[in-house]
XYZ file of C-alpha atoms in Angstrom:
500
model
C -2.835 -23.130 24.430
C -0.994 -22.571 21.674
C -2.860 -22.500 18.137
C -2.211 -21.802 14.752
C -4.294 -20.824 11.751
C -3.524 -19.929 7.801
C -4.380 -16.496 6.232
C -4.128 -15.950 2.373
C -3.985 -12.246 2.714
C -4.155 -10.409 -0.841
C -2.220 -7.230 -1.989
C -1.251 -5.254 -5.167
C -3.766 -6.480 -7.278
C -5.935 -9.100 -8.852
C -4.445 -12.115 -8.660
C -1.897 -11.558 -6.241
C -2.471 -13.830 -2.409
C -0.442 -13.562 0.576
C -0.773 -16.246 3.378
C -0.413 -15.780 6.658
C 0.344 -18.197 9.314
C -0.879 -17.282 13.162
C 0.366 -18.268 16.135
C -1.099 -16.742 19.224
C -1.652 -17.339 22.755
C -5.793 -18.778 22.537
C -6.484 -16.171 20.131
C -5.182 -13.802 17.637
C -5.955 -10.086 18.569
C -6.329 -7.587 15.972
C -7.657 -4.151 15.506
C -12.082 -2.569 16.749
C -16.602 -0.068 15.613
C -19.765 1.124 13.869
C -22.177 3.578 13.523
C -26.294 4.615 13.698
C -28.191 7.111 11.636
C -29.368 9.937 14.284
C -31.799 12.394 13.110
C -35.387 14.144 14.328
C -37.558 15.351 11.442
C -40.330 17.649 12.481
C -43.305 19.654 10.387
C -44.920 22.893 10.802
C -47.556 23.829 13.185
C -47.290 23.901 17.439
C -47.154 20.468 18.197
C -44.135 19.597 15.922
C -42.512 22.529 17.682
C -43.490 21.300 21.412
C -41.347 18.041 19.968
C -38.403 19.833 18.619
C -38.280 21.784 21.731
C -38.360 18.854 23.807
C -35.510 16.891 21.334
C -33.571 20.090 21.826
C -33.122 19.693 25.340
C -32.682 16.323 25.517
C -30.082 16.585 23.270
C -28.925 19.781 25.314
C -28.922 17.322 28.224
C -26.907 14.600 26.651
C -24.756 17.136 25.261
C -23.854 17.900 28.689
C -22.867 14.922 29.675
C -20.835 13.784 26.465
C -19.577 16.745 25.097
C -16.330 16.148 23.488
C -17.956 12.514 21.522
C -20.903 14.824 20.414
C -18.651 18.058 19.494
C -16.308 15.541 17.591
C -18.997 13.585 15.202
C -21.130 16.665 14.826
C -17.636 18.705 13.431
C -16.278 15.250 11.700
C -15.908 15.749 7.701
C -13.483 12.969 7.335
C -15.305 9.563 7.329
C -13.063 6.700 7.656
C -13.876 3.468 6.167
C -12.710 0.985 8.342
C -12.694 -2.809 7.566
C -11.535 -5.916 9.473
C -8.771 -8.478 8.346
C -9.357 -12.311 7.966
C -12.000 -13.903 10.160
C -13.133 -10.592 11.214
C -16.168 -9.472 9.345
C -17.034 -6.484 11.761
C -20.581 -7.584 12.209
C -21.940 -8.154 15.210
C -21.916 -11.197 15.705
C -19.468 -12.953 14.530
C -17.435 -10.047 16.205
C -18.260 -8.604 19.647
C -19.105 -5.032 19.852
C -15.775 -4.247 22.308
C -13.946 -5.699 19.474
C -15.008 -3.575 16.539
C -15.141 -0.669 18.596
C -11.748 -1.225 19.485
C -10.537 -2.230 16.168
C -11.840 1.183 14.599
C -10.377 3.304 17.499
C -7.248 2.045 16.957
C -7.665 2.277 12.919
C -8.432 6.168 13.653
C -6.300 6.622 16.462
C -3.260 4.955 15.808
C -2.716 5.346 12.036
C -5.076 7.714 10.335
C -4.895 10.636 12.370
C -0.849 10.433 13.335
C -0.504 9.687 8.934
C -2.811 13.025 8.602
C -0.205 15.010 10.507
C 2.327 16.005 8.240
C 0.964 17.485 4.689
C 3.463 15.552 2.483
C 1.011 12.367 2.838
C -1.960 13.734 1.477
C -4.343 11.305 4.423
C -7.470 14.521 5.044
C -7.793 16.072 8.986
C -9.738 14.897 11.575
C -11.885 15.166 13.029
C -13.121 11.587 12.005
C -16.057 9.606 11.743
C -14.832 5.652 12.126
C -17.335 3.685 10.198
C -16.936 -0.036 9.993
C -17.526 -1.352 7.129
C -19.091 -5.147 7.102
C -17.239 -7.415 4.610
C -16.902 -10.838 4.162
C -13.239 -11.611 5.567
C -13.724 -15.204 4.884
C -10.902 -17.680 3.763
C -12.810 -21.377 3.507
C -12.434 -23.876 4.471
C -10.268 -21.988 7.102
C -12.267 -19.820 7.909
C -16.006 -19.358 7.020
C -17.844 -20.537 3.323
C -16.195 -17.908 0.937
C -12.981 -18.813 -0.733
C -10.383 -16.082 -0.317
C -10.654 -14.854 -3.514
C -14.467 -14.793 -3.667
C -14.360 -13.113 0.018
C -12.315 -10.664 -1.396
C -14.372 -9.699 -4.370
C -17.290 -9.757 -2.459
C -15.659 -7.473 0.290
C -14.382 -5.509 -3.221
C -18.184 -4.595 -4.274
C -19.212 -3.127 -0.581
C -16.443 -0.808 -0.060
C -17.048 0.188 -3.854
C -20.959 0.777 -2.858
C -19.741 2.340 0.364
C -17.622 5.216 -1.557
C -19.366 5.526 -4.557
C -23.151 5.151 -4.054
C -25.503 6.478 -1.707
C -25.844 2.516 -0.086
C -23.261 1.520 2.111
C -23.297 -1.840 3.938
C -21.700 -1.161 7.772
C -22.425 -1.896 11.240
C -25.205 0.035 13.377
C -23.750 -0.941 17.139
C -20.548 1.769 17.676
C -22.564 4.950 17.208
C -20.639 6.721 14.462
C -22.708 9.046 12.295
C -23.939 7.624 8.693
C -21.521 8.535 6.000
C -22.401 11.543 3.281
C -22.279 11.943 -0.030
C -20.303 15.495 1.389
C -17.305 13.500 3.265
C -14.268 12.960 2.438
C -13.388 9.646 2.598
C -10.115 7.432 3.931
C -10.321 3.782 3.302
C -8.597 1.688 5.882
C -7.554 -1.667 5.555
C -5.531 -4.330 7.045
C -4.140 -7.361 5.810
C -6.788 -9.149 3.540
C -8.909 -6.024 3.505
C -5.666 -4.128 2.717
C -6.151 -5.952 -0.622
C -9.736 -4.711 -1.000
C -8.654 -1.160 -0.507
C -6.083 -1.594 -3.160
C -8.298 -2.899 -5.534
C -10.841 -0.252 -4.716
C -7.897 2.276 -5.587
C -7.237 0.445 -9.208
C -10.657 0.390 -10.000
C -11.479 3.820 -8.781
C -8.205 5.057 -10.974
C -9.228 3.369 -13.772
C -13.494 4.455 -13.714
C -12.257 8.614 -12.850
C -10.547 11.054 -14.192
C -7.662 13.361 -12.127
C -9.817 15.755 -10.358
C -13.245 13.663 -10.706
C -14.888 11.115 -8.616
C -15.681 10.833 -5.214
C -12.678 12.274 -2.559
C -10.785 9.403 -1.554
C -7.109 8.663 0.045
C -6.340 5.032 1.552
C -4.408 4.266 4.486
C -3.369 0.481 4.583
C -1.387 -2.041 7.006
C 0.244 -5.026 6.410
C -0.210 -4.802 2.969
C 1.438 -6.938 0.319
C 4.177 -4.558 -0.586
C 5.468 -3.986 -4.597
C 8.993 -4.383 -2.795
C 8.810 -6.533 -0.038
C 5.945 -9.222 -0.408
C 5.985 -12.792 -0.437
C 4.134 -13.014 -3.745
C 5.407 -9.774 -5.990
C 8.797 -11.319 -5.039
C 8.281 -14.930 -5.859
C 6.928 -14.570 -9.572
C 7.554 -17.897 -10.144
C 5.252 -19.312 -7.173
C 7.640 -21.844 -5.686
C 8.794 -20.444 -2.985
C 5.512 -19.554 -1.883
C 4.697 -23.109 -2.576
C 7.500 -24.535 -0.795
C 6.891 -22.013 2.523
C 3.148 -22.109 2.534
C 1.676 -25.105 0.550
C -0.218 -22.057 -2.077
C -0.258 -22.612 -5.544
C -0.037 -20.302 -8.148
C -3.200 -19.931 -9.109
C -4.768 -19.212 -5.659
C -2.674 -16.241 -5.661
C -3.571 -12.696 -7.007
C -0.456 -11.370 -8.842
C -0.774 -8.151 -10.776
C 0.139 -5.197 -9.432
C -1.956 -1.746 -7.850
C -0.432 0.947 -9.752
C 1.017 4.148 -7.319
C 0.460 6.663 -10.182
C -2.967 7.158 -8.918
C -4.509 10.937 -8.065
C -5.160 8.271 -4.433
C -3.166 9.362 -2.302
C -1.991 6.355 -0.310
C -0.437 5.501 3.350
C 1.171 2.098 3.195
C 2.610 0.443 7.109
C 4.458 -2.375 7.240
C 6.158 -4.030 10.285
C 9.786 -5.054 10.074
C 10.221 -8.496 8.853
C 6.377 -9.068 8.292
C 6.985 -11.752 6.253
C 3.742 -10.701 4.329
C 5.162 -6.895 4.019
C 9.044 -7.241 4.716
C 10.065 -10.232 3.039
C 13.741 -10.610 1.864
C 14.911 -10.123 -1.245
C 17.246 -13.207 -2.040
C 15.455 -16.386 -0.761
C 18.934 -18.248 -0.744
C 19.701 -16.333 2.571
C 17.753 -19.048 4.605
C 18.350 -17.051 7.380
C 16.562 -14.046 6.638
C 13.533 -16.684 4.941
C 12.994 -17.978 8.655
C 13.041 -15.208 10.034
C 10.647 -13.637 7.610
C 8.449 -16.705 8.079
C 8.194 -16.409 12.080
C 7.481 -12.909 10.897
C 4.280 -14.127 9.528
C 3.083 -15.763 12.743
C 5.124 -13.837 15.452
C 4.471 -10.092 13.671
C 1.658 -10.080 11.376
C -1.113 -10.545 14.195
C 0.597 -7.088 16.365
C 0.021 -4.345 14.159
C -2.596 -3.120 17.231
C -0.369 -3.043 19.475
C 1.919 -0.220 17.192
C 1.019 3.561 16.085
C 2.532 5.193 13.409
C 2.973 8.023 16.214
C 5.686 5.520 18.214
C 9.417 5.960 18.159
C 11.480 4.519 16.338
C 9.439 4.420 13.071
C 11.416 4.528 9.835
C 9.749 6.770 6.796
C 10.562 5.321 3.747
C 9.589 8.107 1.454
C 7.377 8.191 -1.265
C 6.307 6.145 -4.259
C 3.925 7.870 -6.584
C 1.234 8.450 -4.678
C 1.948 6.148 -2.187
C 3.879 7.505 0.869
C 5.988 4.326 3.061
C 6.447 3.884 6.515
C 8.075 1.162 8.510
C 7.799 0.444 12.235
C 11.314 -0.898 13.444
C 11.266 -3.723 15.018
C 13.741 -4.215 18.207
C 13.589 -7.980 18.389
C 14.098 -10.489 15.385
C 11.360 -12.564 15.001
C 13.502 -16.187 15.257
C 14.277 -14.782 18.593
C 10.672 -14.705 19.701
C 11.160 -18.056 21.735
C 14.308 -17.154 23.263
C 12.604 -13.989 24.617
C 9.814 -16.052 26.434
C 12.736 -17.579 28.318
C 12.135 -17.194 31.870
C 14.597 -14.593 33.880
C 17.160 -14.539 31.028
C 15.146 -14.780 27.936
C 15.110 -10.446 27.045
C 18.478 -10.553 28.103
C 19.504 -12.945 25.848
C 17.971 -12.163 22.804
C 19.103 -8.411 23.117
C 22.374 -10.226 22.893
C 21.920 -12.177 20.524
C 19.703 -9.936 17.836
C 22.815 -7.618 16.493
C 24.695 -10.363 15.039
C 21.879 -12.681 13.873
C 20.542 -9.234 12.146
C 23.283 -8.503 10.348
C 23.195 -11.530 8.803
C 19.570 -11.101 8.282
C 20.176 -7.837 6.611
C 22.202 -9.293 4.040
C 19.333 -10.846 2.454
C 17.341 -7.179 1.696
C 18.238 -4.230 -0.163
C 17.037 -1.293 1.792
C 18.171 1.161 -0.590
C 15.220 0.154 -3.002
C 12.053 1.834 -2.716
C 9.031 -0.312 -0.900
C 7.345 0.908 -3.894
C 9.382 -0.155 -6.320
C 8.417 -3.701 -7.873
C 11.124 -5.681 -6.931
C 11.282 -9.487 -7.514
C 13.844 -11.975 -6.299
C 17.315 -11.392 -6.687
C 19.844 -14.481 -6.236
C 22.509 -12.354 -7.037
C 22.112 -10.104 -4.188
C 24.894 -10.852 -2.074
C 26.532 -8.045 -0.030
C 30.387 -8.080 0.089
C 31.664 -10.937 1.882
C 34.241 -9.233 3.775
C 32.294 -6.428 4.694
C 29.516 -8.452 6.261
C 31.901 -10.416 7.965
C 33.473 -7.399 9.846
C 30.058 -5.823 10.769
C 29.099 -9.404 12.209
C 32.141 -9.705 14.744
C 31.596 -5.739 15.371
C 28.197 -6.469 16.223
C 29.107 -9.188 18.895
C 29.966 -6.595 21.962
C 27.015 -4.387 20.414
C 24.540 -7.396 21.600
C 26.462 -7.835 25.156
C 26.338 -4.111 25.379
C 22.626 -3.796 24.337
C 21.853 -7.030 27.240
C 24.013 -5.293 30.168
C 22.381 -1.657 28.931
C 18.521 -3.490 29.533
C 19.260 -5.248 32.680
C 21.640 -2.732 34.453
C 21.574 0.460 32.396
C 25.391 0.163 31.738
C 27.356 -0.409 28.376
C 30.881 -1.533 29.028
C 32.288 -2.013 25.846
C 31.616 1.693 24.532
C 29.542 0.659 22.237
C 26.115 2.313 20.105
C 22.930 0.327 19.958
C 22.627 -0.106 16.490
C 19.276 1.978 14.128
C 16.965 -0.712 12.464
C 18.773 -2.361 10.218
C 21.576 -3.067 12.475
C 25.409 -2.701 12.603
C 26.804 -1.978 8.844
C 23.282 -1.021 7.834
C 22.419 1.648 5.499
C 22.420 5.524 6.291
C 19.320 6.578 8.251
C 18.257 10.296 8.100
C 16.596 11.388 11.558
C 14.422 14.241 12.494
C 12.250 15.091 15.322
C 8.557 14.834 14.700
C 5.386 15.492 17.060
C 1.715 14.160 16.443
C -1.650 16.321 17.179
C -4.080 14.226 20.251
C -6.437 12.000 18.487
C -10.243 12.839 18.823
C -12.696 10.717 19.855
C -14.638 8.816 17.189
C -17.383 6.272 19.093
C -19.836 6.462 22.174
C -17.217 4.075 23.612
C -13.914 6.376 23.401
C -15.204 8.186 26.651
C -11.957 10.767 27.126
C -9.378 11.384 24.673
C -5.752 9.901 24.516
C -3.777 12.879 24.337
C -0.258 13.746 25.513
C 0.326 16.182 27.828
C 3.114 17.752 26.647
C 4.524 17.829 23.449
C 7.516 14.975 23.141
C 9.491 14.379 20.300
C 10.715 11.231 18.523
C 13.395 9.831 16.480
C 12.069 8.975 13.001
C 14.556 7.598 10.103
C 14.908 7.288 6.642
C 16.761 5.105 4.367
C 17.663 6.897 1.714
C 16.131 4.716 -1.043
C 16.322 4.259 -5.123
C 13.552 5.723 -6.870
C 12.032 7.407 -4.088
C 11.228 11.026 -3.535
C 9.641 13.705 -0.725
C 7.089 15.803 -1.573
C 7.328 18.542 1.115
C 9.272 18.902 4.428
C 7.870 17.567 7.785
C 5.905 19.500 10.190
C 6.370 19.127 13.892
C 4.308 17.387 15.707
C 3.837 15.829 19.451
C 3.283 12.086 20.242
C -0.484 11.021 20.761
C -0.817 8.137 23.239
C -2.222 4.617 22.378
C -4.998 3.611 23.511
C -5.785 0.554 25.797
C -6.245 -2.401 24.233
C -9.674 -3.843 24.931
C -9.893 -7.401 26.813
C -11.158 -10.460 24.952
C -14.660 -10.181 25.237
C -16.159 -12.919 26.930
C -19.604 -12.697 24.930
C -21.775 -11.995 21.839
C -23.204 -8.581 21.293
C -26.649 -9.001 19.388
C -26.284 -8.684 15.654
C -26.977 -5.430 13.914
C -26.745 -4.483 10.691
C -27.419 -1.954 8.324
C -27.697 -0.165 4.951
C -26.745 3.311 5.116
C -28.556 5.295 2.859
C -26.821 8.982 2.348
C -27.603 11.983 -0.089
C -25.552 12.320 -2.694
């Protein structure tokens, strides 16, 4: 059955609130983990050597059998700090433990570890420790007791304790190894957490000094972008009023500065209407579209890696380094696609045209970090939007023959991202180290077995700048996404204590 649900998700700052709106098939899938403190203290004399001995081959024994989990948390220096998105607390219960474990793999697995890849982003090496971090993720009377903004600054003080302080609040079930005052840290966040890692960021730049402080970089997904979010755009409120029944004052508006010494990892779908919104509202087009965005795209971020083809690098901000993961369908077309026997078909015809006019309501030559508000003078020329509209007509019957019988008759190109007439997109070839195991339950590693490159483009934006070349790097493999788990784990949680 069908249902839907609301999500204020929060970004770029204080007062700033995004809201999502969820459709999904019974459920809305998202991301999965945890960890236990593992250690053997012994004394001097015979007998506390007898038990050493005895630990040591256990642990000899168990070694055997799960080398490559035990090599890779023993070696890990990199902890990630992984927390859930709206409704998903990563506590045991609410959550089941295939879900968190799950949700932090694919934190790790899909985003940290392919962001880590290339040196220009700053994100530390694996191998990682995936820690998952128990906050609040409540949005009342939606979901839970906690108003969003109250969940938020609750969520706020535990990742603060968690990278700061030798207490962190986090989940005992996965396995992971405690986090130490020695790590280096990478927060991870996702939607409404994505806010709390932002925050963290503001706070943290604001309490150190360049070269001070604990080691911390962020990695965050569907994020409320400076140049592409509902709420930095709409400064006024109304549309977000008008869209999603929010008021102004239930939204957080001030903005995460990306002059930080944080160095920052920010994903965004195409046409997440939380991420990817467009930048003149009067192009109602492109408004649907980003609203079905919310629903349609919002809820599949775990079902993408920032290792996949066709992912456009936006460049960098400050210290905040932009990536967006194309997206081959519009979201309006979402329906037509569940079409039986001709619904692919027909929205591969039917996306190049619809997306041009789409298109015309963003400016993808603008930073996603730049603050960028709405523009109702953006209005691309006429003419020229026109033309690349009927040119894009035999592009869609091309791109529908090319998926059902491998053919294109008209001669023409499938279009990049941002569709026929879009902006210049700079391409290279990029590979992606395996990713290493990071919980009891990751019991081989998804690697590739041979190094395969991928197409990766760049708009060449305003304001934005590289700092360093690419490396290569081969594709990593996603892994499976876990079933909906059927029942509750038992609830465990705990209070890491760690040496400073």
């Amino acid at each position: 059955m069908l249902k839907s649900a609301v999500e204020p998700t929060f970004g770029g700052g204080a007062d700033r609130c995004d809201v999502r709106i969820v459709w999904a098939w019974g459920y809305s899938q998202q991301l999965t983990g945890q960890f236990h403190i593992w250690g053997v203290s012994v004394g001097r004399g015979l007998f506390p050597t007898l038990v050493a001995a005895a630990v040591a081959t256990v642990v000899g024994g168990i070694t055997s059998i799960f080398p490559g989990y035990l090599t890779s948390v023993a070696a890990a220096g990199t902890t990630v700090l992984v927390m859930g998105g709206t409704g998903h607390p990563l506590s045991t219960p609410p959550d089941t433990l295939p879900y968190v474990r799950q949700f932090v793999d694919a934190a790790v697995n899909n985003y940290v570890s392919p962001a880590s890849s290339t040196g220009s982003t700053g994100i530390p090496d694996g191998p990682y420790n995936g820690v998952a971090v128990i906050t609040p993720e409540e949005d009342a009377p939606r979901v839970g007791t906690l108003p969003v903004k109250a969940s938020v600054n609750e969520g706020l003080a535990k990742l603060h304790s968690c990278v700061t302080s030798s207490v962190c609040d986090y989940n005992l079930d996965v396995g992971s190894v405690a986090p130490s005052g020695s790590d280096s840290f990478v927060v991870f966040g996702y939607s409404q957490s994505a806010v709390i890692a932002m925050l963290e960021k503001a706070d943290l730049a604001a309490e150190y000094a360049a070269g001070e402080g604990p080691a911390v970089t962020f990695v965050v997904i569907g994020n409320s972008r400076p140049n592409g979010s509902l709420t930095a755009r709409d400064t006024s409120g109304l549309v977000t009023f008008l869209l999603l029944g929010v008021r102004r004052d239930e939204q957080l508006s001030s903005a995460v500065p990306t002059d930080t010494q944080y160095a920052t990892v920010d994903i965004a779908i195409q046409y997440d209407g939380i991420s990817d919104f467009p930048v003149n509202p009067l192009n109602l087009l492109a408004v649907l579209n980003a609203y079905a965005g919310m629903g349609f795209v919002h809820t599949t971020y775990t079902d993408h890696s920032l290792s996949e083809p066709g992912i456009v690098d936006q460049g960098q901000y400050g210290d905040t380094h932009y990536y967006l993961v194309h997206n081959p369908v519009l979201p309006l077309l979402t329906a037509v696609q569940l079409i039986p026997v001709v619904g692919p078909a027909l929205a591969a015809a039917l996306d190049p045209p619809l997306r041009v006019l789409v298109e015309a309501g963003y400016d993808r030559t603008v930073s996603p970090g730049q603050p960028t508000s709405f523009n109702l003078l953006h209005f691309p020329d006429p003419v020229t939007t026109t033309v690349d509209f009927l040119r894009a007509i035999p592009v869609g019957w091309d791109n529908a023959l090319q998926d059902v019988f491998d053919s294109r008759p008209f001669g023409t190109t499938r279009p990049g991202p941002y569709g026929v007439g879009g902006p210049e997109v700079e391409y290279a070839a990029l590979d992606s180290p395996p990713a290493t195991a990071t919980t009891p339950a990751t019991t081989s590693k998804t690697t590739a077995s041979a190094p395969t490159t991928r197409a990766v483009g760049r708009a060449k934006p305003r304001g934005a700048h590289r700092s360093a070349p690419r490396a290569a790097r081969s594709v990593i493999s996603k892994p499976p996404a876990s079933s909906r788990a059927t029942t509750s784990a038992g609830k465990s949680l705990g209070v890491s204590k760690r040496a400073s």
